[in-house]
PDB file of C-alpha atoms in Angstrom:
ATOM      1  CA  GLY A1324      -0.620 -10.976 -14.123  1.00  0.00           C
ATOM      2  CA  ASP A1325      -2.824  -8.984 -11.811  1.00  0.00           C
ATOM      3  CA  SER A1326      -3.092  -5.280 -12.494  1.00  0.00           C
ATOM      4  CA  VAL A1327      -5.081  -2.232 -11.491  1.00  0.00           C
ATOM      5  CA  THR A1328      -5.891   0.798 -13.622  1.00  0.00           C
ATOM      6  CA  GLN A1329      -7.281   3.945 -12.044  1.00  0.00           C
ATOM      7  CA  MET A1330      -8.180   7.289 -13.498  1.00  0.00           C
ATOM      8  CA  GLU A1331      -5.381   9.758 -13.801  1.00  0.00           C
ATOM      9  CA  GLY A1332      -5.367  12.910 -11.789  1.00  0.00           C
ATOM     10  CA  PRO A1333      -5.003  15.369 -10.513  1.00  0.00           C
ATOM     11  CA  VAL A1334      -8.605  16.004  -9.618  1.00  0.00           C
ATOM     12  CA  THR A1335      -9.609  19.374  -8.184  1.00  0.00           C
ATOM     13  CA  LEU A1336     -13.031  19.895  -6.663  1.00  0.00           C
ATOM     14  CA  SER A1337     -14.938  22.425  -4.617  1.00  0.00           C
ATOM     15  CA  GLU A1338     -16.183  21.547  -1.157  1.00  0.00           C
ATOM     16  CA  GLU A1339     -19.481  19.627  -1.170  1.00  0.00           C
ATOM     17  CA  ALA A1340     -18.959  18.427  -4.745  1.00  0.00           C
ATOM     18  CA  PHE A1341     -19.436  14.790  -5.778  1.00  0.00           C
ATOM     19  CA  LEU A1342     -16.288  12.740  -6.187  1.00  0.00           C
ATOM     20  CA  THR A1343     -15.812   9.630  -8.253  1.00  0.00           C
ATOM     21  CA  ILE A1344     -12.522   7.890  -9.004  1.00  0.00           C
ATOM     22  CA  ASN A1345     -12.670   5.064 -11.512  1.00  0.00           C
ATOM     23  CA  CYS A1346     -10.796   1.828 -10.925  1.00  0.00           C
ATOM     24  CA  THR A1347     -10.746  -1.298 -13.064  1.00  0.00           C
ATOM     25  CA  TYR A1348      -8.757  -4.452 -12.516  1.00  0.00           C
ATOM     26  CA  THR A1349      -7.408  -7.538 -14.247  1.00  0.00           C
ATOM     27  CA  ALA A1350      -7.096 -10.736 -12.253  1.00  0.00           C
ATOM     28  CA  THR A1351      -7.175 -14.445 -12.941  1.00  0.00           C
ATOM     29  CA  GLY A1352      -9.257 -15.404  -9.922  1.00  0.00           C
ATOM     30  CA  TYR A1353     -11.386 -13.713  -7.295  1.00  0.00           C
ATOM     31  CA  PRO A1354      -9.381 -10.918  -5.712  1.00  0.00           C
ATOM     32  CA  SER A1355     -10.126  -8.762  -2.735  1.00  0.00           C
ATOM     33  CA  LEU A1356     -10.309  -5.076  -3.668  1.00  0.00           C
ATOM     34  CA  PHE A1357      -9.183  -2.087  -1.656  1.00  0.00           C
ATOM     35  CA  TRP A1358      -9.020   1.651  -1.580  1.00  0.00           C
ATOM     36  CA  TYR A1359      -6.125   3.138   0.364  1.00  0.00           C
ATOM     37  CA  VAL A1360      -5.702   6.842   1.112  1.00  0.00           C
ATOM     38  CA  GLN A1361      -2.469   8.733   1.643  1.00  0.00           C
ATOM     39  CA  TYR A1362      -2.761  12.096   3.360  1.00  0.00           C
ATOM     40  CA  PRO A1363       0.089  14.587   2.870  1.00  0.00           C
ATOM     41  CA  GLY A1364       3.264  13.450   4.623  1.00  0.00           C
ATOM     42  CA  GLU A1365       1.766  10.206   5.857  1.00  0.00           C
ATOM     43  CA  GLY A1366       1.744   6.534   4.967  1.00  0.00           C
ATOM     44  CA  LEU A1367      -1.138   4.712   3.355  1.00  0.00           C
ATOM     45  CA  GLN A1368      -4.269   3.938   5.358  1.00  0.00           C
ATOM     46  CA  LEU A1369      -6.955   1.468   4.429  1.00  0.00           C
ATOM     47  CA  LEU A1370     -10.090   3.395   3.471  1.00  0.00           C
ATOM     48  CA  LEU A1371     -12.396   0.515   2.563  1.00  0.00           C
ATOM     49  CA  LYS A1372     -12.397  -2.921   1.048  1.00  0.00           C
ATOM     50  CA  ALA A1373     -14.622  -5.573  -0.515  1.00  0.00           C
ATOM     51  CA  THR A1374     -13.856  -9.251  -0.683  1.00  0.00           C
ATOM     52  CA  LYS A1375     -16.452 -10.660  -3.092  1.00  0.00           C
ATOM     53  CA  ALA A1376     -18.680  -9.670  -5.973  1.00  0.00           C
ATOM     54  CA  ASP A1377     -21.483  -7.187  -5.177  1.00  0.00           C
ATOM     55  CA  ASP A1378     -19.982  -6.350  -1.782  1.00  0.00           C
ATOM     56  CA  LYS A1379     -20.025  -2.654  -0.950  1.00  0.00           C
ATOM     57  CA  GLY A1380     -17.239  -1.200   1.151  1.00  0.00           C
ATOM     58  CA  SER A1381     -17.869   2.056   2.963  1.00  0.00           C
ATOM     59  CA  ASN A1382     -16.064   4.361   5.367  1.00  0.00           C
ATOM     60  CA  LYS A1383     -15.974   8.100   6.149  1.00  0.00           C
ATOM     61  CA  GLY A1384     -18.725   8.746   3.586  1.00  0.00           C
ATOM     62  CA  PHE A1385     -16.850   6.958   0.809  1.00  0.00           C
ATOM     63  CA  GLU A1386     -18.315   3.926  -0.959  1.00  0.00           C
ATOM     64  CA  ALA A1387     -17.193   1.436  -3.574  1.00  0.00           C
ATOM     65  CA  THR A1388     -18.978  -1.632  -4.969  1.00  0.00           C
ATOM     66  CA  TYR A1389     -17.196  -4.731  -6.233  1.00  0.00           C
ATOM     67  CA  ARG A1390     -18.522  -5.245  -9.776  1.00  0.00           C
ATOM     68  CA  LYS A1391     -17.286  -8.513 -11.210  1.00  0.00           C
ATOM     69  CA  GLU A1392     -19.138  -8.125 -14.506  1.00  0.00           C
ATOM     70  CA  THR A1393     -17.332  -4.883 -15.284  1.00  0.00           C
ATOM     71  CA  THR A1394     -14.187  -5.692 -13.232  1.00  0.00           C
ATOM     72  CA  SER A1395     -14.522  -2.366 -11.502  1.00  0.00           C
ATOM     73  CA  PHE A1396     -14.346  -0.885  -8.012  1.00  0.00           C
ATOM     74  CA  HIS A1397     -15.099   2.825  -8.415  1.00  0.00           C
ATOM     75  CA  LEU A1398     -14.764   5.094  -5.384  1.00  0.00           C
ATOM     76  CA  GLU A1399     -17.494   7.675  -4.694  1.00  0.00           C
ATOM     77  CA  LYS A1400     -18.311  10.318  -2.127  1.00  0.00           C
ATOM     78  CA  GLY A1401     -21.367  12.497  -2.297  1.00  0.00           C
ATOM     79  CA  SER A1402     -20.031  15.641  -0.624  1.00  0.00           C
ATOM     80  CA  VAL A1403     -16.303  16.111  -0.235  1.00  0.00           C
ATOM     81  CA  GLN A1404     -14.541  18.224   2.360  1.00  0.00           C
ATOM     82  CA  VAL A1405     -11.184  19.978   2.322  1.00  0.00           C
ATOM     83  CA  SER A1406      -9.915  17.253   4.660  1.00  0.00           C
ATOM     84  CA  ASP A1407     -10.478  14.682   1.884  1.00  0.00           C
ATOM     85  CA  SER A1408      -7.553  16.124  -0.059  1.00  0.00           C
ATOM     86  CA  ALA A1409      -5.182  13.184  -0.472  1.00  0.00           C
ATOM     87  CA  VAL A1410      -3.845  10.586  -2.877  1.00  0.00           C
ATOM     88  CA  TYR A1411      -6.185   7.628  -3.374  1.00  0.00           C
ATOM     89  CA  PHE A1412      -4.930   4.203  -4.423  1.00  0.00           C
ATOM     90  CA  CYS A1413      -6.965   1.319  -5.725  1.00  0.00           C
ATOM     91  CA  ALA A1414      -5.445  -2.103  -5.040  1.00  0.00           C
ATOM     92  CA  LEU A1415      -6.158  -5.806  -5.239  1.00  0.00           C
ATOM     93  CA  SER A1416      -4.852  -8.904  -3.554  1.00  0.00           C
ATOM     94  CA  GLU A1417      -5.174 -12.418  -4.805  1.00  0.00           C
ATOM     95  CA  GLY A1418      -3.843 -15.782  -3.807  1.00  0.00           C
ATOM     96  CA  ALA A1419      -2.227 -17.081  -0.685  1.00  0.00           C
ATOM     97  CA  GLY A1420       0.480 -14.471  -0.619  1.00  0.00           C
ATOM     98  CA  TYR A1421      -1.834 -11.552  -0.029  1.00  0.00           C
ATOM     99  CA  LYS A1422       0.455  -9.374  -2.060  1.00  0.00           C
ATOM    100  CA  LEU A1423      -1.105  -6.093  -3.061  1.00  0.00           C
ATOM    101  CA  SER A1424      -1.077  -4.762  -6.621  1.00  0.00           C
ATOM    102  CA  PHE A1425      -1.603  -1.008  -6.678  1.00  0.00           C
ATOM    103  CA  GLY A1426      -2.902   1.447  -9.197  1.00  0.00           C
ATOM    104  CA  ALA A1427      -0.865   4.565  -9.928  1.00  0.00           C
ATOM    105  CA  GLY A1428      -2.798   6.724  -7.480  1.00  0.00           C
ATOM    106  CA  THR A1429      -5.111   9.698  -8.005  1.00  0.00           C
ATOM    107  CA  THR A1430      -4.368  13.028  -6.354  1.00  0.00           C
ATOM    108  CA  VAL A1431      -7.507  14.796  -5.149  1.00  0.00           C
ATOM    109  CA  THR A1432      -7.527  18.418  -4.033  1.00  0.00           C
ATOM    110  CA  VAL A1433     -10.656  19.902  -2.471  1.00  0.00           C
ATOM    111  CA  ARG A1434     -10.900  23.684  -2.311  1.00  0.00           C
ATOM    112  CA  ALA A1435     -12.975  25.607   0.186  1.00  0.00           C
TER     113      ALA A1435
ATOM    114  CA  ASP B 775       2.535   5.351  19.556  1.00  0.00           C
ATOM    115  CA  ALA B 776       2.492   4.306  15.912  1.00  0.00           C
ATOM    116  CA  ASP B 777       2.080   0.596  15.230  1.00  0.00           C
ATOM    117  CA  VAL B 778       4.524   0.586  12.298  1.00  0.00           C
ATOM    118  CA  THR B 779       7.566   2.835  12.490  1.00  0.00           C
ATOM    119  CA  GLN B 780      10.303   3.525   9.997  1.00  0.00           C
ATOM    120  CA  THR B 781      13.729   5.070  10.447  1.00  0.00           C
ATOM    121  CA  PRO B 782      15.074   7.322   9.159  1.00  0.00           C
ATOM    122  CA  ARG B 783      12.194   9.422   7.813  1.00  0.00           C
ATOM    123  CA  ASN B 784      14.435  11.255   5.402  1.00  0.00           C
ATOM    124  CA  ARG B 785      17.876  10.413   4.046  1.00  0.00           C
ATOM    125  CA  ILE B 786      20.129  11.977   1.460  1.00  0.00           C
ATOM    126  CA  THR B 787      23.094   9.935   0.329  1.00  0.00           C
ATOM    127  CA  LYS B 788      25.588   9.679  -2.505  1.00  0.00           C
ATOM    128  CA  THR B 789      25.918   7.178  -5.308  1.00  0.00           C
ATOM    129  CA  GLY B 790      27.755   4.028  -4.209  1.00  0.00           C
ATOM    130  CA  LYS B 791      26.991   4.329  -0.501  1.00  0.00           C
ATOM    131  CA  ARG B 792      25.397   1.520   1.484  1.00  0.00           C
ATOM    132  CA  ILE B 793      22.087   2.448   3.079  1.00  0.00           C
ATOM    133  CA  MET B 794      19.859   0.615   5.520  1.00  0.00           C
ATOM    134  CA  LEU B 795      16.221   1.469   6.155  1.00  0.00           C
ATOM    135  CA  GLU B 796      14.623   0.014   9.230  1.00  0.00           C
ATOM    136  CA  CYS B 797      11.072  -0.968  10.050  1.00  0.00           C
ATOM    137  CA  SER B 798       9.619  -1.985  13.400  1.00  0.00           C
ATOM    138  CA  GLN B 799       6.084  -2.998  14.304  1.00  0.00           C
ATOM    139  CA  THR B 800       4.141  -3.561  17.488  1.00  0.00           C
ATOM    140  CA  LYS B 801       1.097  -5.139  15.848  1.00  0.00           C
ATOM    141  CA  GLY B 802       2.339  -8.680  16.424  1.00  0.00           C
ATOM    142  CA  HIS B 803       2.012  -9.491  12.730  1.00  0.00           C
ATOM    143  CA  ASP B 804       4.063 -12.213  11.096  1.00  0.00           C
ATOM    144  CA  ARG B 805       4.027 -10.781   7.594  1.00  0.00           C
ATOM    145  CA  MET B 806       6.072  -7.752   6.580  1.00  0.00           C
ATOM    146  CA  TYR B 807       6.635  -5.989   3.266  1.00  0.00           C
ATOM    147  CA  TRP B 808       8.823  -3.349   1.652  1.00  0.00           C
ATOM    148  CA  TYR B 809       7.470  -1.153  -1.156  1.00  0.00           C
ATOM    149  CA  ARG B 810       8.769   1.800  -3.076  1.00  0.00           C
ATOM    150  CA  GLN B 811       6.562   4.598  -4.358  1.00  0.00           C
ATOM    151  CA  ASP B 812       7.374   6.577  -7.466  1.00  0.00           C
ATOM    152  CA  PRO B 813       5.193   9.320  -8.961  1.00  0.00           C
ATOM    153  CA  GLY B 814       2.732   7.889 -11.470  1.00  0.00           C
ATOM    154  CA  LEU B 815       3.667   4.285 -10.687  1.00  0.00           C
ATOM    155  CA  GLY B 816       1.881   3.623  -7.432  1.00  0.00           C
ATOM    156  CA  LEU B 817       3.605   1.273  -5.004  1.00  0.00           C
ATOM    157  CA  ARG B 818       5.741  -1.628  -6.134  1.00  0.00           C
ATOM    158  CA  LEU B 819       6.737  -4.550  -3.963  1.00  0.00           C
ATOM    159  CA  ILE B 820      10.459  -5.024  -3.308  1.00  0.00           C
ATOM    160  CA  TYR B 821      10.554  -7.894  -0.787  1.00  0.00           C
ATOM    161  CA  TYR B 822       8.173  -9.623   1.580  1.00  0.00           C
ATOM    162  CA  SER B 823       8.521 -11.946   4.533  1.00  0.00           C
ATOM    163  CA  PHE B 824       5.891 -14.273   5.988  1.00  0.00           C
ATOM    164  CA  ASP B 825       7.960 -15.107   9.049  1.00  0.00           C
ATOM    165  CA  VAL B 826      11.522 -14.797  10.311  1.00  0.00           C
ATOM    166  CA  LYS B 827      12.741 -17.687   8.151  1.00  0.00           C
ATOM    167  CA  ASP B 828      10.690 -16.931   5.046  1.00  0.00           C
ATOM    168  CA  ILE B 829      11.831 -14.096   2.758  1.00  0.00           C
ATOM    169  CA  ASN B 830      10.730 -13.632  -0.820  1.00  0.00           C
ATOM    170  CA  LYS B 831      11.553 -11.341  -3.706  1.00  0.00           C
ATOM    171  CA  GLY B 832       8.942  -8.978  -5.014  1.00  0.00           C
ATOM    172  CA  GLU B 833       8.642  -7.498  -8.465  1.00  0.00           C
ATOM    173  CA  ILE B 834      11.614  -5.096  -8.198  1.00  0.00           C
ATOM    174  CA  SER B 835      14.180  -6.717  -5.875  1.00  0.00           C
ATOM    175  CA  ASP B 836      17.304  -6.048  -7.954  1.00  0.00           C
ATOM    176  CA  GLY B 837      19.704  -3.748  -6.121  1.00  0.00           C
ATOM    177  CA  TYR B 838      18.059  -4.402  -2.737  1.00  0.00           C
ATOM    178  CA  SER B 839      18.453  -6.907   0.079  1.00  0.00           C
ATOM    179  CA  VAL B 840      16.518  -7.463   3.302  1.00  0.00           C
ATOM    180  CA  SER B 841      16.993  -8.887   6.751  1.00  0.00           C
ATOM    181  CA  ARG B 842      14.276 -10.118   9.111  1.00  0.00           C
ATOM    182  CA  GLN B 843      15.983  -9.815  12.465  1.00  0.00           C
ATOM    183  CA  ALA B 844      12.921 -10.679  14.506  1.00  0.00           C
ATOM    184  CA  GLN B 845       9.177 -10.915  14.094  1.00  0.00           C
ATOM    185  CA  ALA B 846       8.934  -7.191  14.735  1.00  0.00           C
ATOM    186  CA  LYS B 847      11.868  -5.960  12.613  1.00  0.00           C
ATOM    187  CA  PHE B 848      12.441  -5.967   8.871  1.00  0.00           C
ATOM    188  CA  SER B 849      15.299  -3.984   7.323  1.00  0.00           C
ATOM    189  CA  LEU B 850      15.889  -2.994   3.719  1.00  0.00           C
ATOM    190  CA  SER B 851      19.423  -2.416   2.432  1.00  0.00           C
ATOM    191  CA  LEU B 852      20.753  -0.773  -0.669  1.00  0.00           C
ATOM    192  CA  GLU B 853      24.266  -2.211  -1.028  1.00  0.00           C
ATOM    193  CA  SER B 854      25.439   0.437  -3.479  1.00  0.00           C
ATOM    194  CA  ALA B 855      22.882   3.186  -3.931  1.00  0.00           C
ATOM    195  CA  ILE B 856      22.207   4.657  -7.365  1.00  0.00           C
ATOM    196  CA  PRO B 857      20.172   7.758  -8.321  1.00  0.00           C
ATOM    197  CA  ASN B 858      17.221   5.817  -9.746  1.00  0.00           C
ATOM    198  CA  GLN B 859      16.647   4.387  -6.271  1.00  0.00           C
ATOM    199  CA  THR B 860      15.515   7.842  -5.202  1.00  0.00           C
ATOM    200  CA  ALA B 861      11.962   7.217  -4.015  1.00  0.00           C
ATOM    201  CA  LEU B 862       9.613   7.013  -1.066  1.00  0.00           C
ATOM    202  CA  TYR B 863       9.930   3.660   0.717  1.00  0.00           C
ATOM    203  CA  PHE B 864       7.165   2.098   2.759  1.00  0.00           C
ATOM    204  CA  CYS B 865       7.119  -0.809   5.143  1.00  0.00           C
ATOM    205  CA  ALA B 866       3.858  -2.665   5.758  1.00  0.00           C
ATOM    206  CA  THR B 867       2.597  -5.541   7.898  1.00  0.00           C
ATOM    207  CA  SER B 868      -0.292  -7.961   7.791  1.00  0.00           C
ATOM    208  CA  ASP B 869      -1.582 -10.739   9.981  1.00  0.00           C
ATOM    209  CA  GLN B 870      -1.164 -14.435   9.243  1.00  0.00           C
ATOM    210  CA  ASP B 871      -4.110 -16.540   8.213  1.00  0.00           C
ATOM    211  CA  HIS B 872      -6.255 -17.847  11.070  1.00  0.00           C
ATOM    212  CA  PRO B 873      -8.422 -20.572   9.536  1.00  0.00           C
ATOM    213  CA  TYR B 874     -10.914 -20.656  12.381  1.00  0.00           C
ATOM    214  CA  ALA B 875     -11.318 -16.930  12.864  1.00  0.00           C
ATOM    215  CA  ARG B 876     -14.814 -15.564  12.298  1.00  0.00           C
ATOM    216  CA  THR B 877     -13.498 -12.771  10.157  1.00  0.00           C
ATOM    217  CA  SER B 878     -10.309 -12.416   8.206  1.00  0.00           C
ATOM    218  CA  GLU B 879      -8.146  -9.342   8.223  1.00  0.00           C
ATOM    219  CA  THR B 880      -5.189 -11.129   6.695  1.00  0.00           C
ATOM    220  CA  ASP B 881      -5.525  -9.287   3.411  1.00  0.00           C
ATOM    221  CA  THR B 882      -5.308  -5.862   5.060  1.00  0.00           C
ATOM    222  CA  GLN B 883      -1.877  -4.281   5.183  1.00  0.00           C
ATOM    223  CA  TYR B 884      -0.838  -1.586   7.646  1.00  0.00           C
ATOM    224  CA  PHE B 885       1.711   0.919   6.480  1.00  0.00           C
ATOM    225  CA  GLY B 886       4.457   2.884   8.146  1.00  0.00           C
ATOM    226  CA  PRO B 887       4.907   6.620   7.528  1.00  0.00           C
ATOM    227  CA  GLY B 888       7.562   6.136   4.858  1.00  0.00           C
ATOM    228  CA  THR B 889      11.216   7.011   4.320  1.00  0.00           C
ATOM    229  CA  ARG B 890      12.101   9.578   1.691  1.00  0.00           C
ATOM    230  CA  LEU B 891      15.448   8.553   0.172  1.00  0.00           C
ATOM    231  CA  THR B 892      17.419  10.761  -2.180  1.00  0.00           C
ATOM    232  CA  VAL B 893      20.506   9.392  -3.925  1.00  0.00           C
ATOM    233  CA  LEU B 894      22.701  12.074  -5.453  1.00  0.00           C
TER     234      LEU B 894
END
């Protein structure tokens, strides 16, 4: 079945550092790929998405490119801020049901 | 006002008790979902509903039941709570497919703030 594997955390960074969170997936077809973010005490929010190979999703300085050849969708940000401290989830959806399959989540802490 | 709301936000209960978690949405979406979140496991789908008359089991439905009272309301029940049902529960919604729409947002889900349930 469909599955998502993302790098384990926690990740601790200093402000203005470069952030990358690896995500790889297994799917039988052509899924849509997502990054969701969960800030402390809140529900998940869509951060960005890509629906086909070579698409780049971007939002709030974050980027991720849909790489079909490596089945990856790594999340990057060039200069993180304290406000980026959150749990980040990689996810995919495939098929008519639009059910999401989530990775385990990566906790990111940015220190001033 | 939030588009997807959940009540209660926190609940502590005892083993064997019946619990209902409620979800309401003002987004006008047909599709609704219940997930649970456990540390290190991400979110797992419990049940989903594509409209009022269409309810489906997810990957971990045992021990849970749901009711879709209206397009805007989707409730999750634990008939007899047990400690390993202690988790964070999220409701989510998504739009139905519109074949002639210029863009599709049907694969995007919108989440409520979550209910933290503790079963002692």
